[in-house]
Each structure stands twice: as structure tokens, then as C-alpha cells.
Amino acid sequence: MYQPTTLGVFQGYCAYGNYLYLLDGTSYSASNPSPGNTYLTTVDLNTGTQVDRFRTQAGVSLAYREPEGMAIRLTDPNDESTGQLCFGFASGAAGARKATIYYKDSFI
């Protein structure tokens, strides 16, 4: 499977079911002001086809806001259908960064 050509700066990925989820983007800057350039991309693992891509505005009010990693969280460890797609952002001033986690509970 090839990396989709539409990706920006790669920041994380995870797989869940038949799909691969990718996170890309960079921190806020003079050339990347709010709402930023953080995207979530979905790829079908069976075909390698990109099936969705959208800019997320999760955490849009954070200072700095650099996307950092993805994971699946099961709200019920005994039920795989309870998955949440989690992704994080580093925020705040250099030397005092914070981690903020957001999630989507609906999947493609």
C-alpha cells in the first residue's frame, strides 16, 4: 500500500477494522494560522483506496496546536464496536507544552 499523495507532514496513524487512519499537519505559524492544516485521512486496507479526507477543527482554540499521534480507545474493552478514534495535539509555549486528546466516535 502506498502513502496517499495528498498527505502533508505525517503525524500519526492507527488501524481499526478494515481501515487505516492517518493524521497530518503542522503547528500554527505565520504561514499556517488558525484553523490550521490538520487533516484526518481514511484508507481502505483491502483496496488501498483513500476513502475520506477532511480538515479537523478539533482544538482550534489551542495555542500552537501541533498534531501528535493517533490511537483507538475501546470504551468497553470487551466490545470492539465501542472504538473511538483518538488524536492528540501539543499546545502551549515551548518548554511548557501540554497534550490534549480529542476523539471521534463515528467511523467510515
Coordinates of C-alpha atoms in Angstrom, one line a residue:
M1 CA 0.0 0.0 0.0
Y2 CA 1.3 3.4 -0.9
Q3 CA 1.0 6.5 1.2
P4 CA -1.7 8.9 -0.2
T5 CA -0.1 11.7 -2.2
T6 CA -2.4 14.3 -0.5
L7 CA -0.8 14.0 2.9
G8 CA 1.0 16.9 4.5
V9 CA 3.5 16.4 7.4
F10 CA 2.8 12.9 8.7
Q11 CA 2.0 12.9 12.4
G12 CA 0.4 9.5 13.2
Y13 CA -1.7 6.5 12.2
C14 CA -3.7 3.6 13.5
A15 CA -5.7 0.8 12.1
Y16 CA -9.2 -0.3 13.1
G17 CA -11.3 -2.9 11.3
N18 CA -10.8 -2.6 7.6
Y19 CA -9.4 1.0 7.7
L20 CA -6.2 2.8 8.2
Y21 CA -6.5 6.3 9.7
L22 CA -3.8 8.9 9.1
L23 CA -3.1 12.2 10.8
D24 CA -1.1 15.0 9.2
G25 CA -0.5 18.7 9.6
T26 CA 1.8 21.2 11.4
S27 CA 1.6 23.6 14.3
Y28 CA 0.1 27.1 14.0
S29 CA 2.5 29.6 12.5
A30 CA 2.5 32.8 10.4
S31 CA 2.1 30.7 7.3
N32 CA -0.4 28.3 9.0
P33 CA -2.8 30.4 11.1
S34 CA -6.0 29.1 12.8
P35 CA -7.9 26.9 11.8
G36 CA -4.6 25.2 10.7
N37 CA -3.9 22.4 8.3
T38 CA -4.6 19.2 10.4
Y39 CA -6.3 16.5 8.3
L40 CA -7.7 13.1 9.1
T41 CA -7.4 10.6 6.2
T42 CA -9.1 7.2 5.9
V43 CA -7.7 4.4 3.7
D44 CA -9.4 1.1 2.9
L45 CA -6.9 -1.6 3.9
N46 CA -8.4 -4.1 1.5
T47 CA -8.1 -1.9 -1.6
G48 CA -5.5 0.8 -0.7
T49 CA -8.0 3.4 -1.8
Q50 CA -8.3 6.7 0.1
V51 CA -12.0 6.9 1.0
D52 CA -12.1 10.1 3.1
R53 CA -10.0 13.1 4.0
F54 CA -11.1 16.2 5.9
R55 CA -9.6 19.1 7.9
T56 CA -10.4 18.8 11.5
Q57 CA -11.1 21.8 13.6
A58 CA -10.8 19.9 16.9
G59 CA -8.8 22.0 19.3
V60 CA -8.9 25.0 17.0
S61 CA -8.6 27.4 20.0
L62 CA -5.4 25.8 21.3
A63 CA -2.2 27.8 21.2
Y64 CA 0.5 26.3 19.0
R65 CA -1.7 23.2 18.2
E66 CA 0.6 20.7 16.6
P67 CA -1.0 17.3 15.8
E68 CA 0.8 14.5 17.6
G69 CA -0.3 10.8 17.2
M70 CA -3.4 8.6 16.9
A71 CA -4.8 5.6 18.7
I72 CA -8.0 3.6 19.1
R73 CA -9.7 3.6 22.5
L74 CA -12.3 1.0 23.4
T75 CA -14.8 2.4 25.9
D76 CA -15.7 -1.2 26.7
P77 CA -12.6 -3.4 26.4
N78 CA -14.9 -6.4 25.9
D79 CA -16.7 -4.9 22.9
E80 CA -14.7 -3.9 19.8
S81 CA -17.6 -1.9 18.4
T82 CA -17.1 0.8 21.1
G83 CA -14.0 2.2 19.5
Q84 CA -13.1 5.8 19.5
L85 CA -10.6 7.3 17.1
C86 CA -8.3 9.4 19.3
F87 CA -5.8 12.0 18.2
G88 CA -3.7 14.5 20.1
F89 CA -2.3 18.0 19.9
A90 CA 0.7 19.6 21.5
S91 CA -0.2 23.1 22.7
G92 CA 1.2 25.9 24.7
A93 CA 4.5 27.7 25.0
A94 CA 7.9 26.0 24.2
G95 CA 9.2 24.3 27.4
A96 CA 5.7 24.1 28.8
R97 CA 3.8 22.1 26.2
K98 CA 0.6 20.3 27.1
A99 CA -1.0 17.3 25.4
T100 CA -4.7 17.5 24.6
I101 CA -6.6 14.4 23.3
Y102 CA -9.7 14.5 21.1
Y103 CA -11.8 11.7 19.7
K104 CA -14.3 10.8 17.0
D105 CA -16.7 8.0 17.9
S106 CA -18.1 7.5 14.4
F107 CA -16.1 5.8 11.7
I108 CA -16.3 5.5 8.0

